[in-house]
Tab-separated table of C-alpha atoms and ligand atoms in Angstrom:
chain	number	residue	atom	x	y	z
A	110	MET	CA	-3.210	-32.546	5.633
A	111	ASN	CA	-1.893	-35.831	6.972
A	112	LYS	CA	0.390	-34.584	9.749
A	113	GLU	CA	1.378	-38.138	10.720
A	114	ILE	CA	3.909	-38.254	7.881
A	115	PHE	CA	6.046	-35.728	9.765
A	116	LYS	CA	6.487	-38.060	12.744
A	117	GLN	CA	10.009	-39.413	12.441
A	118	SER	CA	13.209	-40.236	14.317
A	119	ARG	CA	16.601	-39.031	13.129
A	120	GLN	CA	20.139	-39.562	14.281
A	121	VAL	CA	22.239	-36.448	14.834
A	122	LEU	CA	25.658	-35.662	16.254
A	123	ALA	CA	25.649	-34.357	19.813
A	124	LEU	CA	28.225	-32.974	22.247
A	125	ILE	CA	28.301	-33.577	25.972
A	126	VAL	CA	29.337	-30.195	27.321
A	127	SER	CA	30.023	-29.072	30.855
A	128	ASN	CA	27.499	-26.497	32.176
A	129	ARG	CA	30.258	-23.885	32.654
A	130	LEU	CA	31.030	-23.939	28.902
A	131	ILE	CA	27.436	-23.802	27.690
A	132	HIS	CA	27.144	-19.995	27.645
A	133	ASN	CA	30.340	-19.482	25.616
A	134	PHE	CA	29.560	-22.406	23.379
A	135	SER	CA	26.069	-21.277	22.429
A	136	LYS	CA	27.376	-17.751	21.787
A	137	GLU	CA	30.263	-18.833	19.585
A	138	PHE	CA	28.771	-21.839	17.802
A	139	LYS	CA	25.081	-20.867	17.639
A	140	GLY	CA	24.978	-21.560	13.894
A	141	HIS	CA	26.047	-25.173	14.407
A	142	LEU	CA	23.086	-26.083	16.623
A	143	ILE	CA	19.847	-27.609	15.377
A	144	ILE	CA	17.404	-24.858	14.517
A	145	ARG	CA	13.822	-26.079	14.237
A	146	PRO	CA	10.490	-24.651	15.379
A	147	CYS	CA	9.434	-25.735	18.888
A	148	PHE	CA	12.703	-27.635	19.353
A	149	LYS	CA	15.348	-27.366	22.073
A	150	SER	CA	18.901	-27.916	20.873
A	151	ILE	CA	20.420	-27.890	24.384
A	152	ILE	CA	18.888	-30.505	26.670
A	153	PRO	CA	19.766	-31.933	30.110
A	154	LEU	CA	21.986	-34.983	30.421
A	155	GLU	CA	19.974	-37.215	32.713
A	156	SER	CA	22.964	-39.164	34.070
A	157	ASP	CA	24.981	-36.049	35.042
A	158	ASP	CA	23.411	-32.714	35.909
A	159	SER	CA	26.787	-30.891	35.656
A	160	LYS	CA	26.639	-31.397	31.880
A	161	LYS	CA	24.244	-30.845	28.968
A	162	ILE	CA	23.682	-32.396	25.555
A	163	ILE	CA	24.131	-30.048	22.629
A	164	LEU	CA	22.439	-31.275	19.457
A	165	LEU	CA	24.361	-30.319	16.330
A	166	ASN	CA	22.885	-29.092	13.103
A	167	GLU	CA	21.603	-31.943	10.898
A	168	LYS	CA	23.952	-30.801	8.109
A	169	ILE	CA	26.880	-32.100	10.193
A	170	SER	CA	26.192	-35.786	9.702
A	171	ASN	CA	29.537	-37.224	10.967
A	172	ASP	CA	32.778	-36.248	12.793
A	173	THR	CA	34.608	-35.339	9.598
A	174	GLU	CA	32.015	-32.671	8.796
A	175	ILE	CA	32.546	-30.797	12.071
A	176	PRO	CA	33.952	-27.357	11.158
A	177	ASP	CA	37.606	-26.708	12.175
A	178	ASN	CA	36.921	-24.040	14.821
A	179	LEU	CA	34.350	-26.269	16.524
A	180	GLN	CA	36.727	-29.216	16.205
A	181	SER	CA	39.478	-27.340	18.092
A	182	PHE	CA	36.991	-26.212	20.786
A	183	ILE	CA	35.949	-29.855	21.233
A	184	LYS	CA	39.583	-30.983	21.512
A	185	SER	CA	40.790	-28.242	23.832
A	186	ASN	CA	37.875	-28.792	26.217
A	187	GLU	CA	37.902	-32.591	25.939
A	188	ILE	CA	34.265	-32.673	24.850
A	189	GLU	CA	32.681	-36.020	24.103
A	190	VAL	CA	31.017	-36.403	20.653
A	191	VAL	CA	28.119	-38.878	20.580
A	192	LYS	CA	25.214	-39.871	18.328
A	193	LYS	CA	21.709	-39.075	19.548
A	194	THR	CA	18.267	-39.953	18.215
A	195	ILE	CA	15.770	-37.106	18.061
A	196	ASP	CA	12.007	-37.407	17.565
A	197	LEU	CA	10.336	-34.908	15.278
A	198	ASP	CA	6.738	-34.192	14.390
A	199	TYR	CA	4.703	-31.622	12.408
A	200	LYS	CA	5.356	-28.799	14.860
A	201	ASN	CA	9.138	-29.115	14.325
A	202	PHE	CA	8.921	-28.343	10.606
A	203	THR	CA	8.889	-24.860	9.106
A	204	TYR	CA	6.279	-23.682	6.603
A	205	GLU	CA	8.718	-24.263	3.723
A	206	GLN	CA	9.699	-27.717	4.990
A	207	VAL	CA	6.045	-28.740	5.340
A	208	LEU	CA	5.095	-27.618	1.843
A	209	LYS	CA	8.261	-29.061	0.333
A	210	THR	CA	7.159	-32.393	1.796
A	211	VAL	CA	3.522	-32.308	0.716
A	212	LEU	CA	3.584	-30.448	-2.625
A	213	PRO	CA	4.836	-31.935	-5.891
A	214	GLU	CA	8.347	-30.768	-6.736
A	215	ASN	CA	7.271	-28.637	-9.708
A	216	ILE	CA	4.856	-26.507	-7.643
A	217	THR	CA	6.283	-23.205	-6.386
A	218	ILE	CA	5.738	-22.620	-2.699
A	219	PRO	CA	3.966	-19.262	-2.189
A	220	HIS	CA	6.371	-17.145	-0.180
A	221	ALA	CA	4.361	-13.996	0.312
A	222	PHE	CA	0.945	-13.149	1.617
A	223	GLU	CA	-0.609	-9.932	2.823
A	224	ARG	CA	-1.607	-9.959	6.476
A	225	ILE	CA	-4.639	-7.922	7.428
A	226	GLY	CA	-5.105	-8.377	11.178
A	227	HIS	CA	-5.935	-12.080	11.694
A	228	ILE	CA	-6.331	-12.637	7.941
A	229	ALA	CA	-3.653	-13.948	5.565
A	230	HIS	CA	-4.530	-13.031	2.020
A	231	LEU	CA	-3.069	-15.081	-0.828
A	232	ASN	CA	-3.117	-14.635	-4.532
A	233	LEU	CA	-2.488	-18.195	-5.731
A	234	ARG	CA	-1.411	-19.042	-9.249
A	235	ASP	CA	-3.450	-21.484	-11.338
A	236	GLU	CA	-0.982	-24.343	-10.882
A	237	GLN	CA	-1.101	-23.903	-7.097
A	238	LEU	CA	-4.916	-24.069	-6.907
A	239	PRO	CA	-5.214	-27.894	-6.618
A	240	TYR	CA	-3.102	-27.588	-3.426
A	241	LYS	CA	-4.792	-24.470	-2.036
A	242	HIS	CA	-6.078	-26.152	1.138
A	243	LEU	CA	-2.660	-27.649	1.963
A	244	ILE	CA	-1.055	-24.236	1.453
A	245	GLY	CA	-3.771	-22.542	3.533
A	246	GLN	CA	-3.379	-25.065	6.364
A	247	ALA	CA	0.421	-24.647	6.432
A	248	ILE	CA	0.108	-20.830	6.618
A	249	LEU	CA	-2.486	-21.110	9.375
A	250	ASP	CA	-0.405	-23.574	11.420
A	251	LYS	CA	2.903	-21.760	11.027
A	252	ASN	CA	1.817	-18.146	11.671
A	253	LEU	CA	0.498	-17.601	15.150
A	254	GLN	CA	-1.370	-14.342	14.416
A	255	VAL	CA	-3.150	-15.808	11.396
A	256	LYS	CA	-6.614	-17.226	12.123
A	257	THR	CA	-8.079	-17.157	8.598
A	258	VAL	CA	-6.418	-17.842	5.244
A	259	LEU	CA	-8.057	-16.465	2.103
A	260	ASN	CA	-7.435	-16.700	-1.583
A	261	LYS	CA	-8.521	-14.106	-4.098
A	262	VAL	CA	-11.065	-15.502	-6.572
A	263	GLY	CA	-11.976	-13.730	-9.818
A	264	LYS	CA	-11.234	-10.193	-10.875
A	265	ILE	CA	-11.178	-7.035	-8.759
A	266	ASP	CA	-14.491	-5.167	-8.828
A	267	THR	CA	-13.708	-2.062	-10.856
A	268	VAL	CA	-15.789	0.304	-8.721
A	269	PHE	CA	-15.423	-0.688	-5.074
A	270	ARG	CA	-12.007	-2.358	-5.602
A	271	THR	CA	-13.225	-5.418	-3.697
A	272	PHE	CA	-12.859	-9.017	-4.900
A	273	GLN	CA	-14.446	-12.373	-4.232
A	274	ILE	CA	-12.585	-14.487	-1.765
A	275	GLU	CA	-12.498	-18.075	-0.666
A	276	VAL	CA	-11.602	-19.197	2.834
A	277	LEU	CA	-8.864	-21.829	2.506
A	278	ALA	CA	-8.256	-22.540	6.183
A	279	GLY	CA	-9.260	-21.375	9.646
A	280	GLU	CA	-12.235	-19.363	10.897
A	281	ASP	CA	-14.782	-18.022	8.424
A	282	ASN	CA	-14.468	-14.544	9.959
A	283	LEU	CA	-13.718	-11.696	7.599
A	284	VAL	CA	-14.224	-8.808	10.014
A	285	THR	CA	-10.715	-7.839	10.964
A	286	GLU	CA	-8.857	-5.115	12.847
A	287	VAL	CA	-5.626	-3.438	11.730
A	288	LYS	CA	-3.542	-0.816	13.495
A	289	GLU	CA	-2.185	1.858	11.179
A	290	ASN	CA	-0.822	5.331	11.912
A	291	GLU	CA	-2.023	5.280	15.519
A	292	CYS	CA	-5.578	4.322	14.621
A	293	LEU	CA	-7.340	0.966	14.791
A	294	PHE	CA	-9.300	0.141	11.644
A	295	LYS	CA	-12.106	-2.402	11.697
A	296	PHE	CA	-13.739	-3.646	8.504
A	297	ASN	CA	-15.032	-6.669	6.650
A	298	PHE	CA	-12.228	-7.501	4.225
A	299	SER	CA	-14.659	-8.874	1.630
A	300	GLU	CA	-16.831	-5.741	1.594
A	301	VAL	CA	-14.374	-2.841	1.390
A	302	TYR	CA	-10.987	-1.910	-0.034
A	303	TRP	CA	-7.931	-2.234	2.190
A	304	ASN	CA	-4.256	-2.491	1.304
A	305	SER	CA	-1.790	-2.830	4.165
A	306	ARG	CA	1.099	-1.984	1.822
A	307	LEU	CA	-0.166	1.605	1.654
A	308	GLN	CA	0.387	2.379	5.325
A	309	TYR	CA	3.651	4.286	4.745
A	310	GLU	CA	2.155	6.199	1.849
A	311	HIS	CA	-0.858	7.092	3.995
A	312	PHE	CA	1.542	8.374	6.648
A	313	ASN	CA	3.783	10.242	4.193
A	314	LEU	CA	0.898	12.238	2.775
A	315	ILE	CA	-0.767	12.853	6.135
A	316	ASP	CA	2.580	14.106	7.430
A	317	THR	CA	2.533	16.991	4.931
A	318	PHE	CA	-0.749	18.361	6.340
A	319	LYS	CA	-1.109	21.174	8.873
A	320	SER	CA	-3.884	21.832	11.374
A	321	SER	CA	-5.074	24.764	9.247
A	322	ASP	CA	-5.636	22.478	6.226
A	323	THR	CA	-9.025	21.374	4.990
A	324	ILE	CA	-8.887	18.139	3.046
A	325	CYS	CA	-11.289	16.660	0.557
A	326	ASP	CA	-10.784	12.895	0.150
A	327	MET	CA	-12.839	11.750	-2.829
A	328	PHE	CA	-12.183	7.996	-2.436
A	329	ALA	CA	-11.711	7.657	1.299
A	330	GLY	CA	-12.333	3.925	1.864
A	331	VAL	CA	-12.627	3.104	5.570
A	332	GLY	CA	-10.656	6.208	6.537
A	333	PRO	CA	-6.889	5.452	6.463
A	334	PHE	CA	-6.156	9.067	5.491
A	335	ALA	CA	-9.097	10.648	7.305
A	336	CYS	CA	-8.846	9.216	10.818
A	337	PRO	CA	-5.065	9.700	11.374
A	338	ALA	CA	-5.071	13.124	9.670
A	339	VAL	CA	-7.689	14.425	12.099
A	340	LYS	CA	-6.213	12.584	15.071
A	341	LEU	CA	-2.531	13.406	14.496
A	342	LYS	CA	-2.634	16.641	12.498
A	343	LYS	CA	-5.937	18.124	13.700
A	344	CYS	CA	-6.932	18.951	10.112
A	345	THR	CA	-10.492	19.429	8.973
A	346	PHE	CA	-11.414	16.505	6.759
A	347	TYR	CA	-14.232	15.790	4.303
A	348	ALA	CA	-14.140	12.080	3.468
A	349	ASN	CA	-16.277	10.384	0.853
A	350	ASP	CA	-16.732	6.917	-0.595
A	351	LEU	CA	-19.302	5.467	-2.962
A	352	ASN	CA	-19.287	2.113	-1.180
A	353	PRO	CA	-21.857	2.306	1.680
A	354	ASN	CA	-19.910	-0.361	3.586
A	355	SER	CA	-16.735	1.750	3.477
A	356	VAL	CA	-18.616	4.706	4.937
A	357	LYS	CA	-20.270	2.486	7.561
A	358	TYR	CA	-16.858	1.261	8.745
A	359	MET	CA	-15.266	4.712	8.408
A	360	LYS	CA	-17.915	6.050	10.834
A	361	GLU	CA	-17.307	3.132	13.191
A	362	ASN	CA	-13.544	3.689	12.977
A	363	ALA	CA	-13.916	7.415	13.663
A	364	ASN	CA	-15.995	6.565	16.704
A	365	ASN	CA	-13.705	3.780	17.995
A	366	ASN	CA	-10.632	5.998	17.622
A	367	LYS	CA	-12.369	8.923	19.332
A	368	ILE	CA	-11.817	11.125	16.284
A	369	ASP	CA	-13.120	14.672	16.695
A	370	THR	CA	-16.207	14.533	14.472
A	371	THR	CA	-16.545	18.299	14.494
A	372	ARG	CA	-13.541	18.090	12.152
A	373	LEU	CA	-14.333	14.897	10.236
A	374	PHE	CA	-17.340	14.828	7.907
A	375	MET	CA	-18.226	11.625	6.065
A	376	PHE	CA	-20.248	11.184	2.880
A	377	ASN	CA	-21.548	8.360	0.705
A	378	LEU	CA	-21.694	9.947	-2.741
A	379	ASP	CA	-20.208	9.633	-6.168
A	380	ALA	CA	-16.879	11.495	-6.053
A	381	ARG	CA	-17.817	14.147	-8.630
A	382	GLU	CA	-21.122	14.869	-6.916
A	383	PHE	CA	-19.285	15.075	-3.588
A	384	VAL	CA	-16.824	17.693	-4.888
A	385	ARG	CA	-19.536	19.752	-6.555
A	386	ASP	CA	-21.663	19.645	-3.424
A	387	LEU	CA	-18.761	20.850	-1.270
A	388	LEU	CA	-18.142	23.781	-3.620
A	389	TYR	CA	-21.732	24.542	-4.602
A	390	PRO	CA	-23.906	23.162	-1.767
A	391	LYS	CA	-27.416	22.204	-2.830
A	392	GLU	CA	-28.708	23.373	0.533
A	393	LYS	CA	-28.805	27.131	0.329
A	394	SER	CA	-28.032	27.537	4.050
A	395	LYS	CA	-24.626	25.843	3.585
A	396	LYS	CA	-21.456	27.685	2.620
A	397	PRO	CA	-18.877	26.296	0.169
A	398	VAL	CA	-16.193	24.229	1.895
A	399	PRO	CA	-12.816	25.954	1.389
A	400	PHE	CA	-10.697	22.804	1.019
A	401	ASN	CA	-7.062	23.367	0.048
A	402	HIS	CA	-6.025	19.711	-0.468
A	403	VAL	CA	-7.679	16.949	-2.467
A	404	ILE	CA	-6.814	13.254	-2.178
A	405	MET	CA	-7.716	11.032	-5.110
A	406	ASN	CA	-6.794	7.445	-4.387
A	407	LEU	CA	-8.561	5.359	-6.984
A	408	PRO	CA	-5.447	4.700	-9.062
A	409	SER	CA	-7.204	2.836	-11.875
A	410	THR	CA	-9.391	5.854	-12.744
A	411	SER	CA	-8.533	8.815	-10.424
A	412	ILE	CA	-7.141	10.775	-13.343
A	413	GLU	CA	-10.478	10.646	-15.161
A	414	PHE	CA	-12.141	12.243	-12.132
A	415	LEU	CA	-9.874	15.289	-12.557
A	416	ASP	CA	-12.479	16.499	-15.050
A	417	VAL	CA	-14.548	17.737	-12.131
A	418	PHE	CA	-11.775	20.216	-11.247
A	419	ARG	CA	-11.107	21.024	-14.885
A	420	ASP	CA	-14.761	21.920	-15.346
A	421	ILE	CA	-14.849	24.052	-12.204
A	422	PHE	CA	-11.385	25.633	-11.952
A	423	LEU	CA	-10.409	25.867	-15.608
A	424	ASP	CA	-13.722	26.861	-17.113
A	425	PRO	CA	-13.717	30.647	-17.529
A	426	ASN	CA	-17.493	30.660	-17.250
A	427	GLN	CA	-17.352	29.163	-13.781
A	428	ASN	CA	-16.484	31.205	-10.779
A	429	PRO	CA	-15.044	28.761	-8.247
A	430	PRO	CA	-15.822	29.795	-4.692
A	431	ILE	CA	-12.350	28.846	-3.385
A	432	PRO	CA	-8.715	29.229	-4.546
A	433	PRO	CA	-7.294	26.310	-6.586
A	434	PRO	CA	-6.494	23.431	-4.237
A	435	MET	CA	-3.461	21.164	-4.179
A	436	ILE	CA	-4.409	17.838	-5.779
A	437	HIS	CA	-2.764	14.575	-4.690
A	438	CYS	CA	-3.720	12.109	-7.381
A	439	TYR	CA	-2.740	8.425	-7.376
A	440	THR	CA	-2.527	6.647	-10.676
A	441	PHE	CA	-1.120	3.577	-12.371
A	442	THR	CA	1.508	4.497	-14.947
A	443	LYS	CA	2.832	2.042	-17.517
A	444	ASN	CA	6.587	1.766	-17.869
A	445	THR	CA	7.359	3.318	-21.230
A	446	GLU	CA	10.447	2.562	-23.317
A	447	ASP	CA	12.259	5.665	-22.093
A	448	GLY	CA	11.201	4.667	-18.567
A	449	ASP	CA	10.261	8.227	-17.566
A	450	LEU	CA	7.356	7.461	-15.261
A	451	VAL	CA	7.149	11.037	-13.979
A	452	GLU	CA	6.870	12.464	-17.465
A	453	SER	CA	4.250	9.886	-18.505
A	454	THR	CA	2.225	10.588	-15.362
A	455	ARG	CA	2.346	14.335	-15.920
A	456	LYS	CA	1.237	13.901	-19.536
A	457	ASN	CA	-1.679	11.643	-18.502
A	458	VAL	CA	-2.875	14.288	-16.040
A	459	GLU	CA	-2.504	17.135	-18.507
A	460	LYS	CA	-4.443	15.229	-21.163
A	461	VAL	CA	-7.497	15.098	-18.892
A	462	LEU	CA	-7.111	18.645	-17.620
A	463	ASN	CA	-6.377	19.953	-21.091
A	464	TYR	CA	-3.986	22.226	-19.255
A	465	LYS	CA	-0.316	22.270	-18.388
A	466	ILE	CA	0.219	21.772	-14.673
A	467	PRO	CA	2.630	24.131	-12.858
A	468	ASP	CA	6.277	23.086	-13.094
A	469	ASP	CA	6.623	22.744	-9.338
A	470	PHE	CA	4.496	19.576	-9.281
A	471	THR	CA	5.904	16.560	-7.441
A	472	CYS	CA	5.570	13.002	-8.667
A	473	PHE	CA	7.020	9.756	-7.407
A	474	GLU	CA	6.568	6.015	-7.371
A	475	VAL	CA	4.478	4.675	-4.485
A	476	ARG	CA	4.801	0.950	-5.244
A	477	ASP	CA	5.186	-1.446	-8.114
A	478	VAL	CA	1.997	-3.114	-9.237
A	479	SER	CA	3.462	-5.398	-11.908
A	480	PRO	CA	6.757	-5.458	-13.820
A	481	ASN	CA	5.331	-2.916	-16.271
A	482	LYS	CA	3.079	-0.862	-14.048
A	483	ARG	CA	3.779	1.478	-11.129
A	484	MET	CA	1.469	3.224	-8.704
A	485	MET	CA	2.432	6.911	-8.732
A	486	ARG	CA	1.391	9.930	-6.675
A	487	ILE	CA	1.375	13.252	-8.488
A	488	SER	CA	0.770	16.417	-6.443
A	489	PHE	CA	0.111	19.796	-8.031
A	490	VAL	CA	-1.843	22.960	-7.510
A	491	MET	CA	-4.698	23.208	-9.998
A	492	PRO	CA	-3.245	25.229	-12.865
A	493	ASN	CA	-4.869	28.209	-14.430
A	494	ILE	CA	-2.109	29.550	-16.619
A	495	LEU	CA	-1.440	27.676	-19.836
A	496	PRO	CA	-4.022	25.798	-21.866
A	497	TYR	CA	-2.851	22.428	-23.077
A	498	ILE	CA	-4.249	20.322	-25.859
A	499	GLY	CA	-2.662	16.927	-26.277
A	500	GLU	CA	1.025	17.481	-27.022
A	501	GLU	CA	0.738	21.124	-27.928
A	502	ILE	CA	-0.054	24.484	-26.483
A	503	VAL	CA	-2.083	25.939	-29.318
A	504	ARG	CA	-2.472	29.668	-29.856
A	505	VAL	CA	-4.504	31.368	-32.549
A	506	GLU	CA	-4.586	34.819	-33.976
A	507	VAL	CA	-7.111	37.133	-32.341
A	508	VAL	CA	-7.725	40.822	-32.596
A	509	ASP	CA	-6.838	43.037	-29.668
A	510	PRO	CA	-10.061	44.999	-29.227
A	511	LYS	CA	-8.289	48.096	-27.815
A	512	LYS	CA	-5.426	48.492	-30.272
A	513	ASN	CA	-7.088	46.580	-33.077
A	514	ILE	CA	-3.867	44.694	-33.730
A	515	LYS	CA	-3.459	40.977	-34.208
A	516	LYS	CA	-2.412	38.990	-31.150
A	517	SER	CA	-2.277	35.301	-30.374
A	518	SER	CA	-4.484	33.624	-27.830
A	519	PRO	CA	-5.081	30.096	-26.562
A	520	ALA	CA	-7.400	28.261	-28.880
A	521	SER	CA	-8.722	25.777	-26.375
A	522	ILE	CA	-10.825	28.341	-24.586
A	523	ALA	CA	-12.171	31.651	-25.696
A	524	THR	CA	-11.000	33.376	-22.547
A	525	THR	CA	-8.120	32.818	-20.212
A	526	THR	CA	-6.467	34.011	-17.013
A	527	THR	CA	-3.295	35.914	-16.262
A	528	PRO	CA	-0.414	34.136	-14.518
A	529	SER	CA	-0.993	36.313	-11.479
A	530	ASP	CA	-4.471	34.812	-11.185
A	531	SER	CA	-3.016	31.432	-10.407
A	532	SER	CA	-3.524	31.664	-6.684
A	533	THR	CA	-7.041	33.017	-6.870
A	534	SER	CA	-10.274	31.881	-8.382
A	535	LYS	CA	-10.702	35.069	-10.418
A	536	ARG	CA	-11.413	34.728	-14.114
A	537	THR	CA	-10.880	37.333	-16.817
A	538	SER	CA	-12.820	37.289	-20.015
A	539	SER	CA	-10.358	38.908	-22.433
A	540	PRO	CA	-6.942	37.761	-23.647
A	541	THR	CA	-3.980	39.166	-21.769
A	542	SER	CA	-1.066	41.072	-23.286
A	543	ASN	CA	1.541	38.396	-22.552
A	544	GLU	CA	-0.255	35.969	-24.825
A	545	SER	CA	1.314	37.399	-27.966
A	546	GLU	CA	3.128	34.200	-28.809
A	547	THR	CA	2.895	32.150	-31.923
A	548	ILE	CA	1.785	28.563	-32.108
A	549	LYS	CA	4.409	26.490	-30.344
A	550	LYS	CA	5.061	23.069	-28.961
A	551	ALA	CA	4.740	22.684	-25.231
A	552	LYS	CA	8.218	22.363	-23.815
A	553	HIS	CA	7.942	21.085	-20.286
A	554	GLU	CA	11.040	21.861	-18.323
A	555	SER	CA	10.180	19.641	-15.432
B	822	SAM	C1	-8.301	2.188	-3.981
B	822	SAM	S1	-9.590	2.475	-2.842
B	822	SAM	C2	-8.790	3.636	-1.758
B	822	SAM	C3	-9.395	3.719	-0.388
B	822	SAM	C4	-8.574	4.516	0.608
B	822	SAM	N1	-8.314	5.851	0.168
B	822	SAM	C5	-7.268	3.804	0.935
B	822	SAM	O1	-6.194	4.355	0.720
B	822	SAM	O2	-7.324	2.681	1.427
B	822	SAM	C6	-10.684	3.430	-3.798
B	822	SAM	C7	-12.020	3.703	-3.134
B	822	SAM	O3	-12.801	4.477	-4.053
B	822	SAM	C8	-14.159	4.110	-3.913
B	822	SAM	N2	-14.860	4.536	-5.153
B	822	SAM	C9	-14.856	3.939	-6.360
B	822	SAM	N3	-15.562	4.675	-7.254
B	822	SAM	C10	-15.982	5.773	-6.597
B	822	SAM	C11	-16.740	6.919	-6.986
B	822	SAM	N4	-17.200	7.071	-8.230
B	822	SAM	N5	-16.972	7.861	-6.068
B	822	SAM	C12	-16.509	7.731	-4.792
B	822	SAM	N6	-15.811	6.656	-4.361
B	822	SAM	C13	-15.543	5.693	-5.255
B	822	SAM	C14	-14.130	2.617	-3.676
B	822	SAM	O4	-15.279	2.186	-3.019
B	822	SAM	C15	-12.857	2.472	-2.819
B	822	SAM	O5	-13.168	2.472	-1.447
């Protein structure tokens, strides 16, 4: 960027004000002073040290434009109004002013970037790309904490949620540090997933945990749930990620934050394998891990991974070694015409589970992803009451073996559980008496 073009002299209106009035003046008429970066609007008057020069806002270009209240202050205190030349250069221009000067008029100035420690992360539009280095330089120069400016290049990797990046300005250093929920997280931004906008959501979920809880985080990243949950809530935490770099940094973060590693256990497995291995350890000497919360934060596909719980907790031939856990599943839900995001999210979950989830589930919007897509968190205890197939709860006629009379039973599975089983992992193998209902549509009261 040619910074020389910002070197210029301008004439502004100025007031010669006695020192004793300066305090009151700057309090009352602050908005009428020049406001520019690295620029003093009250300067000494060399010829008289009992007075100062106050430089007025550039919008007030002549006496007639002085606002009435300032005009009367000037008159009542016999203040002299003069013209003064000021010298400006690059440092006296804001980010917007710089880009307005150097970009063509039809190019929108990017107003938002995500800051990850010393990194500013941009997502430039196609028409902005020819000016990417100018934009990067302006962000670098005008934001003191920013040392590296990046732009996202190409699509997000569907598995590790990482993306290719290009350094637009500053140091080529992608290893950054971010403080979140009383922990310091270090990671290479190009190698792992990180989203600073999730910090409140991380906190909100962690805040619901108790020290007696055991948590299974299937997509743990570099540990933004794991480290603070163990540090602040003293939970027991099993954290897993498929990306070896995420696990490498999660271990480093646990160590740097002095996290009690007798409570935090970290794994580098596929999420389904991780869950199965916690419940049915391959090593015979190990006992099943009795986790009571599950975090699933891979919003693009978390819901699909619910099949691992369906196959374990809803299969009557399985005998899960622990009671059904509370699942906290993040997902992207499309805005439907009726706009009921909660209902759509619940339906998406139930389609994978093939089961109706208990009515006391909670579901809310975490953030908007695009005008038509929201990131949602749905929390529910794994159901084991009503089978669910698509839109309908389907029941078929079966014969009660004892009384030899016809009864109805869920068609989706040959056997089912009683409602009272919902808090345990027990499975029964014959239909229960309260299943004598006819085929009916699922009416969800939530
Ligand atoms: C959206 S990130 C969330 C990370 C972290 N929970 C957070 O809030 O920042 C999803 C994570 O899932 C991991 N992942 C993707 N597929 C996986 C799989 N099959 N098994 C385990 N982890 C997986 C990715 O590497 C990524 O770190």
